[in-house]
Amino acid sequence: MRQEWDAVVAGAGIIGLAAGRELARRGARVLIVDAGRLCGGATQASAGMLAPHIEAAGHDVLHQLTVRSLSLYDRFVADLEQEAGTTIEYARRGTLELAYTETAAARLAGQAAALESAGVAARLLSGTEAAGLESAIAEPAAGLFVGTHGYVRVAQLTSALLAAARAAGASVIEEQRVEP
């Protein structure tokens, strides 16, 4: 018997599973297909950092998108934990970027000033202050602390997304290539 789908999502990483979950929650008949093992592709290579002001710094559309996405993460994780019936390690304790040369420290100072003028909770730290926040580092020339940043445990997030997508009615197939 041939199955009809409203949407076929290629890839079962964070993005594919999140898209499939949301489509299924909205009533679509969804098939999520991954060429490899579920939750095992590029998503697993990520460190789980949620740091748009460092990783996508600037004023372009990508930066705006990543900042907006971070603002939605608390609710996203809470909803996902409830849907999947699991706990996801997730915290917003900030990030610390380090500079070990005077040139890099000057760059951090400029970045800190730009973030502060944009209303972002960021603080330029002396090398001693930065080393006081993280005992496992050699004392840098300077540090930049961005308090709104965080991290998520990637394996737990993808497992929860998989469970929530299936609970919403999505079908998931692994080790199958999508052919046009």
PDB file of C-alpha atoms in Angstrom:
ATOM      1  CA  MET A   1       0.000   0.000   0.000  1.00  0.00           C
ATOM      2  CA  ARG A   2       1.380   3.387  -1.003  1.00  0.00           C
ATOM      3  CA  GLN A   3       1.589   6.031   1.752  1.00  0.00           C
ATOM      4  CA  GLU A   4       0.824   9.676   0.979  1.00  0.00           C
ATOM      5  CA  TRP A   5       2.781  12.408   2.740  1.00  0.00           C
ATOM      6  CA  ASP A   6       2.152  16.121   3.075  1.00  0.00           C
ATOM      7  CA  ALA A   7       5.855  16.679   3.715  1.00  0.00           C
ATOM      8  CA  VAL A   8       9.049  14.681   3.421  1.00  0.00           C
ATOM      9  CA  VAL A   9      11.955  16.014   5.486  1.00  0.00           C
ATOM     10  CA  ALA A  10      15.449  14.988   4.385  1.00  0.00           C
ATOM     11  CA  GLY A  11      17.709  14.676   7.428  1.00  0.00           C
ATOM     12  CA  ALA A  12      17.103  13.633  11.022  1.00  0.00           C
ATOM     13  CA  GLY A  13      19.404  16.070  12.777  1.00  0.00           C
ATOM     14  CA  ILE A  14      18.214  18.927  14.978  1.00  0.00           C
ATOM     15  CA  ILE A  15      16.803  20.971  12.096  1.00  0.00           C
ATOM     16  CA  GLY A  16      15.113  18.083  10.276  1.00  0.00           C
ATOM     17  CA  LEU A  17      13.603  16.626  13.442  1.00  0.00           C
ATOM     18  CA  ALA A  18      12.446  20.037  14.676  1.00  0.00           C
ATOM     19  CA  ALA A  19      10.821  20.816  11.308  1.00  0.00           C
ATOM     20  CA  GLY A  20       9.191  17.382  11.124  1.00  0.00           C
ATOM     21  CA  ARG A  21       7.947  17.630  14.698  1.00  0.00           C
ATOM     22  CA  GLU A  22       6.397  21.039  14.105  1.00  0.00           C
ATOM     23  CA  LEU A  23       4.735  20.008  10.845  1.00  0.00           C
ATOM     24  CA  ALA A  24       3.296  16.890  12.502  1.00  0.00           C
ATOM     25  CA  ARG A  25       2.084  18.938  15.480  1.00  0.00           C
ATOM     26  CA  ARG A  26       0.203  21.122  12.989  1.00  0.00           C
ATOM     27  CA  GLY A  27      -1.548  18.108  11.477  1.00  0.00           C
ATOM     28  CA  ALA A  28       0.632  17.325   8.458  1.00  0.00           C
ATOM     29  CA  ARG A  29       1.427  13.743   7.474  1.00  0.00           C
ATOM     30  CA  VAL A  30       5.213  13.807   7.763  1.00  0.00           C
ATOM     31  CA  LEU A  31       7.997  11.448   6.775  1.00  0.00           C
ATOM     32  CA  ILE A  32      11.502  12.202   8.078  1.00  0.00           C
ATOM     33  CA  VAL A  33      14.222  10.334   6.181  1.00  0.00           C
ATOM     34  CA  ASP A  34      17.925  10.182   7.000  1.00  0.00           C
ATOM     35  CA  ALA A  35      20.630   8.644   4.813  1.00  0.00           C
ATOM     36  CA  GLY A  36      22.530   7.546   7.924  1.00  0.00           C
ATOM     37  CA  ARG A  37      21.728   6.630  11.485  1.00  0.00           C
ATOM     38  CA  LEU A  38      19.125   8.756  13.247  1.00  0.00           C
ATOM     39  CA  CYS A  39      20.614  11.699  15.153  1.00  0.00           C
ATOM     40  CA  GLY A  40      24.061  10.691  13.979  1.00  0.00           C
ATOM     41  CA  GLY A  41      25.157  13.174  11.318  1.00  0.00           C
ATOM     42  CA  ALA A  42      26.579  16.664  11.529  1.00  0.00           C
ATOM     43  CA  THR A  43      24.372  17.468  14.527  1.00  0.00           C
ATOM     44  CA  GLN A  44      26.481  15.188  16.724  1.00  0.00           C
ATOM     45  CA  ALA A  45      29.630  17.077  15.740  1.00  0.00           C
ATOM     46  CA  SER A  46      28.295  20.293  17.248  1.00  0.00           C
ATOM     47  CA  ALA A  47      29.311  21.321  20.740  1.00  0.00           C
ATOM     48  CA  GLY A  48      25.792  22.483  21.592  1.00  0.00           C
ATOM     49  CA  MET A  49      26.912  26.093  21.972  1.00  0.00           C
ATOM     50  CA  LEU A  50      24.173  28.696  21.811  1.00  0.00           C
ATOM     51  CA  ALA A  51      26.312  31.773  21.272  1.00  0.00           C
ATOM     52  CA  PRO A  52      25.044  34.051  18.501  1.00  0.00           C
ATOM     53  CA  HIS A  53      26.969  37.114  19.649  1.00  0.00           C
ATOM     54  CA  ILE A  54      30.240  35.231  19.160  1.00  0.00           C
ATOM     55  CA  GLU A  55      29.491  32.675  16.438  1.00  0.00           C
ATOM     56  CA  ALA A  56      27.362  34.944  14.211  1.00  0.00           C
ATOM     57  CA  ALA A  57      28.532  38.351  15.371  1.00  0.00           C
ATOM     58  CA  GLY A  58      27.493  41.372  13.368  1.00  0.00           C
ATOM     59  CA  HIS A  59      24.338  43.124  12.316  1.00  0.00           C
ATOM     60  CA  ASP A  60      23.322  41.011   9.347  1.00  0.00           C
ATOM     61  CA  VAL A  61      20.260  38.831   8.875  1.00  0.00           C
ATOM     62  CA  LEU A  62      22.018  35.676  10.143  1.00  0.00           C
ATOM     63  CA  HIS A  63      22.903  37.397  13.403  1.00  0.00           C
ATOM     64  CA  GLN A  64      19.334  38.657  13.824  1.00  0.00           C
ATOM     65  CA  LEU A  65      17.992  35.151  13.175  1.00  0.00           C
ATOM     66  CA  THR A  66      20.363  33.492  15.664  1.00  0.00           C
ATOM     67  CA  VAL A  67      19.620  36.050  18.389  1.00  0.00           C
ATOM     68  CA  ARG A  68      15.864  35.596  17.859  1.00  0.00           C
ATOM     69  CA  SER A  69      16.286  31.821  17.906  1.00  0.00           C
ATOM     70  CA  LEU A  70      18.173  31.969  21.201  1.00  0.00           C
ATOM     71  CA  SER A  71      15.348  34.048  22.704  1.00  0.00           C
ATOM     72  CA  LEU A  72      12.955  31.178  21.890  1.00  0.00           C
ATOM     73  CA  TYR A  73      15.152  28.371  23.249  1.00  0.00           C
ATOM     74  CA  ASP A  74      13.931  28.369  26.876  1.00  0.00           C
ATOM     75  CA  ARG A  75      10.356  27.711  25.776  1.00  0.00           C
ATOM     76  CA  PHE A  76      11.448  25.304  23.017  1.00  0.00           C
ATOM     77  CA  VAL A  77      13.387  23.095  25.445  1.00  0.00           C
ATOM     78  CA  ALA A  78      10.647  23.195  28.117  1.00  0.00           C
ATOM     79  CA  ASP A  79       7.958  22.207  25.589  1.00  0.00           C
ATOM     80  CA  LEU A  80      10.151  19.489  24.141  1.00  0.00           C
ATOM     81  CA  GLU A  81      10.908  18.000  27.563  1.00  0.00           C
ATOM     82  CA  GLN A  82       7.193  17.810  28.257  1.00  0.00           C
ATOM     83  CA  GLU A  83       6.330  16.270  24.873  1.00  0.00           C
ATOM     84  CA  ALA A  84       9.137  13.714  25.012  1.00  0.00           C
ATOM     85  CA  GLY A  85       8.810  12.990  28.734  1.00  0.00           C
ATOM     86  CA  THR A  86      12.534  13.474  29.304  1.00  0.00           C
ATOM     87  CA  THR A  87      15.083  15.937  30.626  1.00  0.00           C
ATOM     88  CA  ILE A  88      17.470  17.851  28.389  1.00  0.00           C
ATOM     89  CA  GLU A  89      20.636  19.331  29.856  1.00  0.00           C
ATOM     90  CA  TYR A  90      20.369  23.000  28.950  1.00  0.00           C
ATOM     91  CA  ALA A  91      21.663  26.132  30.634  1.00  0.00           C
ATOM     92  CA  ARG A  92      22.116  29.810  29.916  1.00  0.00           C
ATOM     93  CA  ARG A  93      25.173  30.645  32.044  1.00  0.00           C
ATOM     94  CA  GLY A  94      27.067  32.654  29.466  1.00  0.00           C
ATOM     95  CA  THR A  95      30.177  32.168  27.383  1.00  0.00           C
ATOM     96  CA  LEU A  96      33.717  33.333  27.878  1.00  0.00           C
ATOM     97  CA  GLU A  97      35.810  34.230  24.835  1.00  0.00           C
ATOM     98  CA  LEU A  98      39.521  34.619  25.501  1.00  0.00           C
ATOM     99  CA  ALA A  99      42.265  36.702  23.914  1.00  0.00           C
ATOM    100  CA  TYR A 100      45.919  35.793  24.425  1.00  0.00           C
ATOM    101  CA  THR A 101      47.517  38.617  22.437  1.00  0.00           C
ATOM    102  CA  GLU A 102      47.129  42.378  22.675  1.00  0.00           C
ATOM    103  CA  THR A 103      45.738  42.435  19.119  1.00  0.00           C
ATOM    104  CA  ALA A 104      43.083  39.879  20.025  1.00  0.00           C
ATOM    105  CA  ALA A 105      42.346  41.768  23.265  1.00  0.00           C
ATOM    106  CA  ALA A 106      41.758  44.958  21.263  1.00  0.00           C
ATOM    107  CA  ARG A 107      39.342  43.044  19.009  1.00  0.00           C
ATOM    108  CA  LEU A 108      37.463  41.782  22.096  1.00  0.00           C
ATOM    109  CA  ALA A 109      37.299  45.329  23.467  1.00  0.00           C
ATOM    110  CA  GLY A 110      35.698  46.513  20.220  1.00  0.00           C
ATOM    111  CA  GLN A 111      33.288  43.585  20.259  1.00  0.00           C
ATOM    112  CA  ALA A 112      32.360  44.289  23.898  1.00  0.00           C
ATOM    113  CA  ALA A 113      31.692  47.953  23.154  1.00  0.00           C
ATOM    114  CA  ALA A 114      29.509  47.051  20.159  1.00  0.00           C
ATOM    115  CA  LEU A 115      27.530  44.496  22.179  1.00  0.00           C
ATOM    116  CA  GLU A 116      27.037  46.849  25.113  1.00  0.00           C
ATOM    117  CA  SER A 117      25.835  49.646  22.801  1.00  0.00           C
ATOM    118  CA  ALA A 118      23.330  47.166  21.329  1.00  0.00           C
ATOM    119  CA  GLY A 119      21.991  46.398  24.816  1.00  0.00           C
ATOM    120  CA  VAL A 120      23.546  42.943  25.093  1.00  0.00           C
ATOM    121  CA  ALA A 121      24.704  41.813  28.533  1.00  0.00           C
ATOM    122  CA  ALA A 122      28.420  41.610  27.720  1.00  0.00           C
ATOM    123  CA  ARG A 123      31.451  42.501  29.783  1.00  0.00           C
ATOM    124  CA  LEU A 124      35.097  42.953  28.871  1.00  0.00           C
ATOM    125  CA  LEU A 125      37.270  41.297  31.518  1.00  0.00           C
ATOM    126  CA  SER A 126      40.900  41.678  32.441  1.00  0.00           C
ATOM    127  CA  GLY A 127      43.028  38.574  32.097  1.00  0.00           C
ATOM    128  CA  THR A 128      42.920  38.080  35.867  1.00  0.00           C
ATOM    129  CA  GLU A 129      39.112  38.380  35.949  1.00  0.00           C
ATOM    130  CA  ALA A 130      38.741  35.912  33.076  1.00  0.00           C
ATOM    131  CA  ALA A 131      41.094  33.391  34.709  1.00  0.00           C
ATOM    132  CA  GLY A 132      39.067  33.760  37.926  1.00  0.00           C
ATOM    133  CA  LEU A 133      35.950  32.554  36.082  1.00  0.00           C
ATOM    134  CA  GLU A 134      37.631  29.462  34.652  1.00  0.00           C
ATOM    135  CA  SER A 135      40.411  27.774  36.587  1.00  0.00           C
ATOM    136  CA  ALA A 136      41.392  25.429  33.734  1.00  0.00           C
ATOM    137  CA  ILE A 137      42.812  28.198  31.536  1.00  0.00           C
ATOM    138  CA  ALA A 138      46.129  30.004  31.405  1.00  0.00           C
ATOM    139  CA  GLU A 139      45.656  33.668  32.207  1.00  0.00           C
ATOM    140  CA  PRO A 140      44.728  35.477  28.982  1.00  0.00           C
ATOM    141  CA  ALA A 141      45.296  39.114  28.023  1.00  0.00           C
ATOM    142  CA  ALA A 142      41.518  39.710  28.202  1.00  0.00           C
ATOM    143  CA  GLY A 143      38.169  37.980  28.121  1.00  0.00           C
ATOM    144  CA  LEU A 144      34.669  38.717  26.896  1.00  0.00           C
ATOM    145  CA  PHE A 145      31.774  37.339  28.936  1.00  0.00           C
ATOM    146  CA  VAL A 146      28.342  37.248  27.270  1.00  0.00           C
ATOM    147  CA  GLY A 147      25.788  36.339  29.930  1.00  0.00           C
ATOM    148  CA  THR A 148      22.844  35.428  27.680  1.00  0.00           C
ATOM    149  CA  HIS A 149      24.677  32.623  25.906  1.00  0.00           C
ATOM    150  CA  GLY A 150      24.289  28.981  26.815  1.00  0.00           C
ATOM    151  CA  TYR A 151      24.572  25.363  25.752  1.00  0.00           C
ATOM    152  CA  VAL A 152      22.408  22.316  25.204  1.00  0.00           C
ATOM    153  CA  ARG A 153      23.368  18.637  25.423  1.00  0.00           C
ATOM    154  CA  VAL A 154      23.037  17.741  21.727  1.00  0.00           C
ATOM    155  CA  ALA A 155      22.446  13.994  22.114  1.00  0.00           C
ATOM    156  CA  GLN A 156      19.624  14.592  24.605  1.00  0.00           C
ATOM    157  CA  LEU A 157      18.075  17.286  22.421  1.00  0.00           C
ATOM    158  CA  THR A 158      18.056  15.130  19.284  1.00  0.00           C
ATOM    159  CA  SER A 159      16.688  12.114  21.176  1.00  0.00           C
ATOM    160  CA  ALA A 160      13.893  14.267  22.610  1.00  0.00           C
ATOM    161  CA  LEU A 161      13.125  15.734  19.175  1.00  0.00           C
ATOM    162  CA  LEU A 162      12.934  12.232  17.697  1.00  0.00           C
ATOM    163  CA  ALA A 163      10.543  11.071  20.443  1.00  0.00           C
ATOM    164  CA  ALA A 164       8.403  14.222  20.137  1.00  0.00           C
ATOM    165  CA  ALA A 165       8.237  13.987  16.329  1.00  0.00           C
ATOM    166  CA  ARG A 166       7.091  10.373  16.564  1.00  0.00           C
ATOM    167  CA  ALA A 167       4.602  11.230  19.332  1.00  0.00           C
ATOM    168  CA  ALA A 168       3.156  13.950  17.077  1.00  0.00           C
ATOM    169  CA  GLY A 169       2.636  11.342  14.344  1.00  0.00           C
ATOM    170  CA  ALA A 170       5.706  11.725  12.142  1.00  0.00           C
ATOM    171  CA  SER A 171       7.162   8.604  10.569  1.00  0.00           C
ATOM    172  CA  VAL A 172      10.937   8.300  10.633  1.00  0.00           C
ATOM    173  CA  ILE A 173      13.186   6.147   8.446  1.00  0.00           C
ATOM    174  CA  GLU A 174      16.957   5.802   8.816  1.00  0.00           C
ATOM    175  CA  GLU A 175      19.636   4.665   6.378  1.00  0.00           C
ATOM    176  CA  GLN A 176      17.522   5.569   3.358  1.00  0.00           C
ATOM    177  CA  ARG A 177      18.486   8.111   0.731  1.00  0.00           C
ATOM    178  CA  VAL A 178      15.899  10.557  -0.575  1.00  0.00           C
ATOM    179  CA  GLU A 179      15.670  10.415  -4.358  1.00  0.00           C
ATOM    180  CA  PRO A 180      14.011  13.271  -6.272  1.00  0.00           C
TER     181      PRO A 180
END
